[in-house]
Amino acid sequence: MENLFFEFFQNTGFFLCDYRNIVMILIGIIFIYLGIAKHYEPLLLVPIGFGMLIGNIPIFHGLGLGIYEDNSVLHYLYFGVTSGIYPPLVFLGIGAMTDFSTLLARPVLMILGAAAQTGIFLTFLGALALGFEPNQASAIGIIGGADGPTAIFLTAKLAPALIGPIAVAAYSYMALVPVIQPPIMKLLTSRKERLIRMEEPREVSKREKMIFPIIAFLLCCFLAPAALPLLGMLCFGNLLKEAVVTERLAHTARNAIIDTATILLGMTVGASTQGDVFLTGQSVGIFVLGAFSFCIATACGLIFAKIMNLFLKTKINPLLGAAGVSAVPDSARVVQMVGQEEDPTNFLLMHAMAPNVSGVIGSAIAAGVLWSLMV
Amino acid sequence: MENLFFEFFQNTGFFLCDYRNIVMILIGIIFIYLGIAKHYEPLLLVPIGFGMLIGNIPIFHGLGLGIYEDNSVLHYLYFGVTSGIYPPLVFLGIGAMTDFSTLLARPVLMILGAAAQTGIFLTFLGALALGFEPNQASAIGIIGGADGPTAIFLTAKLAPALIGPIAVAAYSYMALVPVIQPPIMKLLTSRKERLIRMEEPREVSKREKMIFPIIAFLLCCFLAPAALPLLGMLCFGNLLKEAVVTERLAHTARNAIIDTATILLGMTVGASTQGDVFLTGQSVGIFVLGAFSFCIATACGLIFAKIMNLFLKTKINPLLGAAGVSAVPDSARVVQMVGQEEDPTNFLLMHAMAPNVSGVIGSAIAAGVLWSLMV
Amino acid sequence: MENLFFEFFQNTGFFLCDYRNIVMILIGIIFIYLGIAKHYEPLLLVPIGFGMLIGNIPIFHGLGLGIYEDNSVLHYLYFGVTSGIYPPLVFLGIGAMTDFSTLLARPVLMILGAAAQTGIFLTFLGALALGFEPNQASAIGIIGGADGPTAIFLTAKLAPALIGPIAVAAYSYMALVPVIQPPIMKLLTSRKERLIRMEEPREVSKREKMIFPIIAFLLCCFLAPAALPLLGMLCFGNLLKEAVVTERLAHTARNAIIDTATILLGMTVGASTQGDVFLTGQSVGIFVLGAFSFCIATACGLIFAKIMNLFLKTKINPLLGAAGVSAVPDSARVVQMVGQEEDPTNFLLMHAMAPNVSGVIGSAIAAGVLWSLMV
Amino acid sequence: MYGLEAISANNGWSIAVVGITIVFTGLVMLSFCISRLHRVIDFLEKFPDRKERAAKKKADKAMKKNGGVPAFTGAEKESAKQYRLLARTMADHFSLPRLLHLAEISGLDKPHSRLNMLLEAGIINPDTEGYYTWDLDLYRKIVDRADKDK
Amino acid sequence: MYGLEAISANNGWSIAVVGITIVFTGLVMLSFCISRLHRVIDFLEKFPDRKERAAKKKADKAMKKNGGVPAFTGAEKESAKQYRLLARTMADHFSLPRLLHLAEISGLDKPHSRLNMLLEAGIINPDTEGYYTWDLDLYRKIVDRADKDK
Amino acid sequence: MYGLEAISANNGWSIAVVGITIVFTGLVMLSFCISRLHRVIDFLEKFPDRKERAAKKKADKAMKKNGGVPAFTGAEKESAKQYRLLARTMADHFSLPRLLHLAEISGLDKPHSRLNMLLEAGIINPDTEGYYTWDLDLYRKIVDRADKDK
Ligand code: NA
Ligand code: NA
Ligand code: NA
């Protein structure tokens, strides 16, 4: 019996535990704390954080417990990540809850969404320079897209081994948008620019809203077919929303479907960060590059907005450029915040939503381009 | 760099595009239009229509984008169609939202649901005559069942290659029921017959409603075991609905589950209609036969109703026969409409629901029979 | 044509029918009846009962209808059971609807949840004595955990062939808790003990509730890593619930997700009870041992509570011990009932919830231990 | 191969005949059974277990005495009131299972059977969408009478 | 391999340029198209099918006559009332599909088109959450006028 | 093999003992930890970051001054009013996340923290079903006082 006790003890976490598991568990608890106490993207940080706890319970192999053992429950649920199924489902829901009116009212703001994606490709170059493989470099670059599902989707296709670090980096920085962006925004814009008011957007007809997802989908996917899985679902969800008659489907898409996908995506991505595979030099590099890419993306957006002002007669508030990184809706809220610091009566949120959502489309296209160029 | 640009351009839809993709995209847009503007079965036409757009973006193979490439997201979602999982889930939801009271009140009307299925087998003969294989012919015949999930389920089992055309044909004609049926109904019935009023159905006890799904399931599946997947789920869903105590399960079945299944089913079925595989002589034949089978089914229902009247002392309104094709609830509504044209105070809808729902059971049995006879 | 008719007739249930199918169908109907009329665990008995009907329609093989034919719809849905995916999803939902306050208010009551699990291991010994294999014996023992998902999960991992009988036994006895427990409770407690009143539990802070799932998860899974899939999801769901900001995820977890999992789990488990594989001597043994284990578990809980009273200064009502078997929330309600028979003003339910939910944790740990010791 | 030739070659005629026959057999059998169903139910209801029958008779007598309004015992009245309180925390059209759940977590005794009682008394009635409504008048009538009964 | 060397070795520069170009092309094209979109729509609306146009004209005339309030025919008024009844069974913020469903099961004729009519008339208005609300005042105005019209 | 023989042959005794021991260890450890939990929390709460503590003290002072009712600044009062408007568009028992969502789309500033403020002030209270209710009286009390404060 002693043997049995000892044998069992040898299989407990207390015995198998490794300092890296402890580190990851602490990181997980920090994620949960930031989500709950600081309200940073709670819907993502809490599941990922708890997933980190799940993934870092020291387990003995052979029983089929670990996410990397192919008959484990976690492995089956993780399949939705590695096969790239969850992200399009999340996009379906996002489409079903996104209102593109502001974009339709001032299409020119859409270009800001393109500008911010420049960060993706600069980061890609940076990653290459740090010695990452091209496919890894692409996956790292997409962090600058500030769009979790897109990042996870592309990484699953190009560098599955990096899903954990890249997803964690992407979501951490998205959560930290309120911390990262403001200083850059203040640095690159003058008070006078931050005070610019945007004129009320025109009224958008229901017809326009219905036709938009169709046009957007056809145009973007003809140009970058590899953006199909993400943009297809995004536009599909949006059509379901705008076409009143399919409201019940849109309702399920933006509730049951997206919530289920979010829960499983977050939890399994978190669980994939097992200390031994996560705490590597690579991850450090990824985090550094991730921060870099967020800053660059923000800067590009701001600068491009200032350049546009040279040509536009009705100037736009350059702060909107920062919303181009997507990270919906946080970066738009940051724009609102920074704008109001200068003039509490200046209401930018609604306008910031335009580059914000076009940033989502932009990074999906960028992901498509990188994917197709890497194969 | 020029090369890379050119290489990329060669992979864009603009370069790869084929006239058949354009045709299918236009058809897809028409589907969406009919669903949204004309309210023809929007919950089906909109997803299928958008799916057609998704499936007809010209893509380069090897990346895993196309629905027929076995590591693509679309392929994983399409698995629910090819494996026949979605249709039973849809039936679970339908069962959880269908009220069989009118059927229980006048069981004799159920026979009309059988009569209309004759169309299935006549079309089966027609398809054979046009040179289709027996398994294909069966799948084509079931279009006359006017029941999307049943048609898709049987086709997936007997002639997977035809899922696209058969599903599209089935849903198009179901959407066009308000256009197809009225002329036939007026042609085959006299004004006097159309004026017949039905007596109020008797009150049905909760007990009966609870016992019905059990009896219906056991009887039909003992007779045609192959109808099990569809009828099993239909009756299961209905039992969950009638057994008050399981209301919460029924609620999820008729909302989250059926909506999710409908979204994925419609979208992937639409995406399976890639121009090159869809625009064939076969598809034309299928559409012709489909129209034929809808008309025959309607006619059989009407005529059989008239025959029944020769024996019944309390005559039934022969228009009810047309509701036997199922296409719930459209064909029942058509009966209501046509009836009210003659006498605005004649209220047939409720009565038409009886043959309507029994038509669903009928076509499920027919599908079972065909399936088992083809193997 | 005669041949075809005869051939078809040979494939009907009427021809293939076997007395064992009839027996199972009757049992299924009884399950449905108990669920609907007697309100015994309707959410479980109705799906399982109807599943029994589905699984016992006499079918001919080769078509892919049976749950054990690997291309059948039932087989695909059953995969969630055999792979152990459904139980953790159910636990996610349970976590998202369970309130651990009473447990946090009086942690000592948690030990009662441990005591009741003794039944599991005594039954395990009994099963060995009756000649079952160790892995089968473990699966049988877990019936005493009075926790359906846990029993199914462990059985799927250790003795997949026994899923049907063990699940049916577990759920039947859980449904019969109001019948099984009271006599034992009265036998083992004196009127004076049953009259003991519990003091009001202290107010529990939101912070405690948020931290509990994290601590519970880490502690239990470090000790018994094999409890990870079940406890991980249970605590994850509870964290989503307590962390207000993730309310929408918790809502989906305790509605769409758990309902869907319950429907499919119950239905397929029921369908796996095909007469020929179910009606065996083994099953009889399992049912006998199951009843035994429920009684033992209840007794252990009660006796341990009485032992605790020897050491506690503020006595606890020993009836609470019976709630330690879990079978949430029935056994807690039974405690309430039996308590009120003696003193209608004695309100035990809230207190009984503490051992009740800790019993869930207890049986999950027990399952983990057995699993890891059997491999 | 085309036309009639193809049909007979593939044994089409008999398949069609068999198919049509089966479909008719199935639905005719079913319609026959359910046309007998309510008689069977009435027949079965002639044999409720003694207790139930007794209860029923009592209830019926009370019923008559109260002009079609079922009489509740004090305890039943009590829980009717408790349920009323719970129901008021919900929308007019409320979900029955949620009410049941509330009743359970608030520890009302015999929640299932009591709820059933209210359903049978017609105090709680289903609406067209799977939700339920509370018949306030009937509730008042019953509870007040129950009071007088005491 | 590191630094610029690694970049050019992996053809990084051109990939980056191509990528940025494509993203810009895509969004610029899109923003151009949608900036033209509403003109196209207005253009298309110049050609509604005859019937529609006639109806429209009539409606507009009525509209003018009633000071911006659309005129309903007796039948339309009738179903507006029926829909009102149905809507009242639901929460203030109700789901449109459910209303449609109710209309269908209660057998109102042309449920889809009538519902559309109410939407176009602005009697039923979307809220911010995909639910819908009933504009009672407008409803009264229209229905009463329709009464007077008769 | 049957009986005790089978048990000992399969090492049953020790498995049972180990199993029972582990289950007890687990739950005893857990119950011990959570019995200490609230002390730990109280201990930790002795060290909130300076700002928070200051804010707290101020709030407490105000609290005392107002007899247990927290004092809001003008801005806080403002957003309390805005939230009230949003909350009124929902059922009495509303979903917190939806309120949050509404707040965000209507661009109220710091929606999360403000909402938290309302929760802490007890103006918004959870019900038994994961939904939330609005304490109107408390709300009035606070907002009016805030007005007077100005
Ligand atoms: Na982006
Ligand atoms: Na049919
Ligand atoms: Na237990």
PDB file of N, CA, C and O in Angstrom, chain D residues 85-123:
ATOM      1  N   LEU D  85     -45.580  35.301  -5.336  1.00  0.00           N
ATOM      2  CA  LEU D  85     -44.467  36.221  -5.076  1.00  0.00           C
ATOM      3  C   LEU D  85     -43.359  35.994  -6.103  1.00  0.00           C
ATOM      4  O   LEU D  85     -42.844  36.927  -6.715  1.00  0.00           O
ATOM      5  N   LEU D  86     -43.027  34.715  -6.294  1.00  0.00           N
ATOM      6  CA  LEU D  86     -41.952  34.404  -7.242  1.00  0.00           C
ATOM      7  C   LEU D  86     -42.332  34.886  -8.630  1.00  0.00           C
ATOM      8  O   LEU D  86     -41.557  35.557  -9.312  1.00  0.00           O
ATOM      9  N   ALA D  87     -43.569  34.557  -9.042  1.00  0.00           N
ATOM     10  CA  ALA D  87     -43.993  34.894 -10.404  1.00  0.00           C
ATOM     11  C   ALA D  87     -43.886  36.399 -10.627  1.00  0.00           C
ATOM     12  O   ALA D  87     -43.528  36.852 -11.711  1.00  0.00           O
ATOM     13  N   ARG D  88     -44.165  37.162  -9.541  1.00  0.00           N
ATOM     14  CA  ARG D  88     -44.132  38.617  -9.738  1.00  0.00           C
ATOM     15  C   ARG D  88     -42.745  39.137 -10.035  1.00  0.00           C
ATOM     16  O   ARG D  88     -42.591  40.222 -10.605  1.00  0.00           O
ATOM     17  N   THR D  89     -41.700  38.343  -9.685  1.00  0.00           N
ATOM     18  CA  THR D  89     -40.339  38.829  -9.979  1.00  0.00           C
ATOM     19  C   THR D  89     -40.029  38.651 -11.466  1.00  0.00           C
ATOM     20  O   THR D  89     -38.956  38.993 -11.924  1.00  0.00           O
ATOM     21  N   MET D  90     -40.980  38.037 -12.201  1.00  0.00           N
ATOM     22  CA  MET D  90     -40.690  37.749 -13.610  1.00  0.00           C
ATOM     23  C   MET D  90     -41.619  38.540 -14.524  1.00  0.00           C
ATOM     24  O   MET D  90     -42.556  39.179 -14.072  1.00  0.00           O
ATOM     25  N   ALA D  91     -41.342  38.486 -15.806  1.00  0.00           N
ATOM     26  CA  ALA D  91     -42.184  39.189 -16.777  1.00  0.00           C
ATOM     27  C   ALA D  91     -43.587  38.570 -16.760  1.00  0.00           C
ATOM     28  O   ALA D  91     -43.784  37.472 -16.230  1.00  0.00           O
ATOM     29  N   ASP D  92     -44.580  39.262 -17.350  1.00  0.00           N
ATOM     30  CA  ASP D  92     -45.937  38.714 -17.389  1.00  0.00           C
ATOM     31  C   ASP D  92     -45.929  37.334 -18.033  1.00  0.00           C
ATOM     32  O   ASP D  92     -46.558  36.406 -17.552  1.00  0.00           O
ATOM     33  N   HIS D  93     -45.187  37.228 -19.135  1.00  0.00           N
ATOM     34  CA  HIS D  93     -45.069  35.921 -19.787  1.00  0.00           C
ATOM     35  C   HIS D  93     -43.771  35.303 -19.305  1.00  0.00           C
ATOM     36  O   HIS D  93     -42.689  35.668 -19.764  1.00  0.00           O
ATOM     37  N   PHE D  94     -43.879  34.393 -18.342  1.00  0.00           N
ATOM     38  CA  PHE D  94     -42.662  33.864 -17.730  1.00  0.00           C
ATOM     39  C   PHE D  94     -42.425  32.420 -18.136  1.00  0.00           C
ATOM     40  O   PHE D  94     -43.315  31.735 -18.643  1.00  0.00           O
ATOM     41  N   SER D  95     -41.174  31.977 -17.922  1.00  0.00           N
ATOM     42  CA  SER D  95     -40.805  30.611 -18.274  1.00  0.00           C
ATOM     43  C   SER D  95     -41.100  29.703 -17.074  1.00  0.00           C
ATOM     44  O   SER D  95     -40.669  29.974 -15.953  1.00  0.00           O
ATOM     45  N   LEU D  96     -41.816  28.624 -17.338  1.00  0.00           N
ATOM     46  CA  LEU D  96     -42.202  27.718 -16.259  1.00  0.00           C
ATOM     47  C   LEU D  96     -40.979  27.119 -15.556  1.00  0.00           C
ATOM     48  O   LEU D  96     -40.864  27.173 -14.341  1.00  0.00           O
ATOM     49  N   PRO D  97     -40.014  26.567 -16.339  1.00  0.00           N
ATOM     50  CA  PRO D  97     -38.853  25.970 -15.672  1.00  0.00           C
ATOM     51  C   PRO D  97     -38.160  26.978 -14.756  1.00  0.00           C
ATOM     52  O   PRO D  97     -37.725  26.653 -13.663  1.00  0.00           O
ATOM     53  N   ARG D  98     -38.086  28.265 -15.186  1.00  0.00           N
ATOM     54  CA  ARG D  98     -37.409  29.242 -14.342  1.00  0.00           C
ATOM     55  C   ARG D  98     -38.186  29.406 -13.039  1.00  0.00           C
ATOM     56  O   ARG D  98     -37.609  29.433 -11.954  1.00  0.00           O
ATOM     57  N   LEU D  99     -39.528  29.431 -13.153  1.00  0.00           N
ATOM     58  CA  LEU D  99     -40.335  29.544 -11.940  1.00  0.00           C
ATOM     59  C   LEU D  99     -40.029  28.360 -11.032  1.00  0.00           C
ATOM     60  O   LEU D  99     -39.777  28.506  -9.838  1.00  0.00           O
ATOM     61  N   LEU D 100     -39.988  27.167 -11.642  1.00  0.00           N
ATOM     62  CA  LEU D 100     -39.699  25.950 -10.885  1.00  0.00           C
ATOM     63  C   LEU D 100     -38.355  26.112 -10.182  1.00  0.00           C
ATOM     64  O   LEU D 100     -38.217  25.903  -8.982  1.00  0.00           O
ATOM     65  N   HIS D 101     -37.359  26.575 -10.975  1.00  0.00           N
ATOM     66  CA  HIS D 101     -36.008  26.761 -10.439  1.00  0.00           C
ATOM     67  C   HIS D 101     -36.047  27.713  -9.241  1.00  0.00           C
ATOM     68  O   HIS D 101     -35.535  27.409  -8.164  1.00  0.00           O
ATOM     69  N   LEU D 102     -36.736  28.840  -9.427  1.00  0.00           N
ATOM     70  CA  LEU D 102     -36.846  29.813  -8.333  1.00  0.00           C
ATOM     71  C   LEU D 102     -37.447  29.134  -7.112  1.00  0.00           C
ATOM     72  O   LEU D 102     -36.947  29.262  -5.995  1.00  0.00           O
ATOM     73  N   ALA D 103     -38.527  28.379  -7.356  1.00  0.00           N
ATOM     74  CA  ALA D 103     -39.209  27.727  -6.245  1.00  0.00           C
ATOM     75  C   ALA D 103     -38.225  26.817  -5.517  1.00  0.00           C
ATOM     76  O   ALA D 103     -38.150  26.805  -4.283  1.00  0.00           O
ATOM     77  N   GLU D 104     -37.423  26.084  -6.305  1.00  0.00           N
ATOM     78  CA  GLU D 104     -36.477  25.157  -5.682  1.00  0.00           C
ATOM     79  C   GLU D 104     -35.450  25.903  -4.860  1.00  0.00           C
ATOM     80  O   GLU D 104     -35.250  25.621  -3.684  1.00  0.00           O
ATOM     81  N   ILE D 105     -34.810  26.919  -5.484  1.00  0.00           N
ATOM     82  CA  ILE D 105     -33.747  27.600  -4.737  1.00  0.00           C
ATOM     83  C   ILE D 105     -34.325  28.350  -3.543  1.00  0.00           C
ATOM     84  O   ILE D 105     -33.640  28.576  -2.558  1.00  0.00           O
ATOM     85  N   SER D 106     -35.615  28.709  -3.608  1.00  0.00           N
ATOM     86  CA  SER D 106     -36.177  29.358  -2.404  1.00  0.00           C
ATOM     87  C   SER D 106     -36.765  28.308  -1.473  1.00  0.00           C
ATOM     88  O   SER D 106     -37.384  28.635  -0.466  1.00  0.00           O
ATOM     89  N   GLY D 107     -36.561  27.037  -1.845  1.00  0.00           N
ATOM     90  CA  GLY D 107     -36.852  25.955  -0.913  1.00  0.00           C
ATOM     91  C   GLY D 107     -38.328  25.763  -0.591  1.00  0.00           C
ATOM     92  O   GLY D 107     -38.671  25.289   0.487  1.00  0.00           O
ATOM     93  N   LEU D 108     -39.228  26.120  -1.497  1.00  0.00           N
ATOM     94  CA  LEU D 108     -40.643  25.790  -1.264  1.00  0.00           C
ATOM     95  C   LEU D 108     -40.750  24.264  -1.262  1.00  0.00           C
ATOM     96  O   LEU D 108     -40.023  23.589  -1.988  1.00  0.00           O
ATOM     97  N   ASP D 109     -41.658  23.707  -0.466  1.00  0.00           N
ATOM     98  CA  ASP D 109     -41.699  22.234  -0.452  1.00  0.00           C
ATOM     99  C   ASP D 109     -42.566  21.707  -1.594  1.00  0.00           C
ATOM    100  O   ASP D 109     -43.491  22.355  -2.054  1.00  0.00           O
ATOM    101  N   LYS D 110     -42.237  20.498  -2.070  1.00  0.00           N
ATOM    102  CA  LYS D 110     -42.869  19.860  -3.237  1.00  0.00           C
ATOM    103  C   LYS D 110     -43.053  20.823  -4.412  1.00  0.00           C
ATOM    104  O   LYS D 110     -44.168  20.999  -4.917  1.00  0.00           O
ATOM    105  N   PRO D 111     -41.983  21.529  -4.824  1.00  0.00           N
ATOM    106  CA  PRO D 111     -42.178  22.521  -5.887  1.00  0.00           C
ATOM    107  C   PRO D 111     -42.872  21.934  -7.106  1.00  0.00           C
ATOM    108  O   PRO D 111     -43.847  22.492  -7.599  1.00  0.00           O
ATOM    109  N   HIS D 112     -42.420  20.738  -7.523  1.00  0.00           N
ATOM    110  CA  HIS D 112     -43.001  20.180  -8.747  1.00  0.00           C
ATOM    111  C   HIS D 112     -44.506  19.981  -8.610  1.00  0.00           C
ATOM    112  O   HIS D 112     -45.299  20.488  -9.393  1.00  0.00           O
ATOM    113  N   SER D 113     -44.888  19.253  -7.540  1.00  0.00           N
ATOM    114  CA  SER D 113     -46.313  18.891  -7.440  1.00  0.00           C
ATOM    115  C   SER D 113     -47.156  20.150  -7.259  1.00  0.00           C
ATOM    116  O   SER D 113     -48.204  20.306  -7.882  1.00  0.00           O
ATOM    117  N   ARG D 114     -46.653  21.092  -6.433  1.00  0.00           N
ATOM    118  CA  ARG D 114     -47.427  22.317  -6.213  1.00  0.00           C
ATOM    119  C   ARG D 114     -47.605  23.065  -7.533  1.00  0.00           C
ATOM    120  O   ARG D 114     -48.695  23.516  -7.872  1.00  0.00           O
ATOM    121  N   LEU D 115     -46.532  23.161  -8.294  1.00  0.00           N
ATOM    122  CA  LEU D 115     -46.608  23.874  -9.568  1.00  0.00           C
ATOM    123  C   LEU D 115     -47.666  23.200 -10.431  1.00  0.00           C
ATOM    124  O   LEU D 115     -48.541  23.839 -11.007  1.00  0.00           O
ATOM    125  N   ASN D 116     -47.605  21.870 -10.432  1.00  0.00           N
ATOM    126  CA  ASN D 116     -48.575  21.095 -11.198  1.00  0.00           C
ATOM    127  C   ASN D 116     -49.986  21.488 -10.767  1.00  0.00           C
ATOM    128  O   ASN D 116     -50.861  21.738 -11.591  1.00  0.00           O
ATOM    129  N   MET D 117     -50.174  21.551  -9.420  1.00  0.00           N
ATOM    130  CA  MET D 117     -51.469  21.930  -8.858  1.00  0.00           C
ATOM    131  C   MET D 117     -51.942  23.244  -9.479  1.00  0.00           C
ATOM    132  O   MET D 117     -53.056  23.342  -9.985  1.00  0.00           O
ATOM    133  N   LEU D 118     -51.036  24.230  -9.493  1.00  0.00           N
ATOM    134  CA  LEU D 118     -51.415  25.544 -10.026  1.00  0.00           C
ATOM    135  C   LEU D 118     -51.780  25.431 -11.506  1.00  0.00           C
ATOM    136  O   LEU D 118     -52.724  26.063 -11.980  1.00  0.00           O
ATOM    137  N   LEU D 119     -51.024  24.597 -12.232  1.00  0.00           N
ATOM    138  CA  LEU D 119     -51.315  24.419 -13.654  1.00  0.00           C
ATOM    139  C   LEU D 119     -52.688  23.803 -13.824  1.00  0.00           C
ATOM    140  O   LEU D 119     -53.525  24.261 -14.605  1.00  0.00           O
ATOM    141  N   GLU D 120     -52.953  22.739 -13.000  1.00  0.00           N
ATOM    142  CA  GLU D 120     -54.246  22.060 -13.151  1.00  0.00           C
ATOM    143  C   GLU D 120     -55.386  22.991 -12.744  1.00  0.00           C
ATOM    144  O   GLU D 120     -56.437  23.024 -13.387  1.00  0.00           O
ATOM    145  N   ALA D 121     -55.160  23.774 -11.695  1.00  0.00           N
ATOM    146  CA  ALA D 121     -56.210  24.692 -11.253  1.00  0.00           C
ATOM    147  C   ALA D 121     -56.436  25.786 -12.286  1.00  0.00           C
ATOM    148  O   ALA D 121     -57.404  26.519 -12.231  1.00  0.00           O
ATOM    149  N   GLY D 122     -55.505  25.890 -13.254  1.00  0.00           N
ATOM    150  CA  GLY D 122     -55.671  26.914 -14.285  1.00  0.00           C
ATOM    151  C   GLY D 122     -55.231  28.289 -13.818  1.00  0.00           C
ATOM    152  O   GLY D 122     -55.531  29.296 -14.451  1.00  0.00           O
ATOM    153  N   ILE D 123     -54.510  28.341 -12.693  1.00  0.00           N
ATOM    154  CA  ILE D 123     -54.002  29.644 -12.240  1.00  0.00           C
ATOM    155  C   ILE D 123     -52.832  30.055 -13.118  1.00  0.00           C
ATOM    156  O   ILE D 123     -52.675  31.212 -13.484  1.00  0.00           O
TER     157      ILE D 123
END
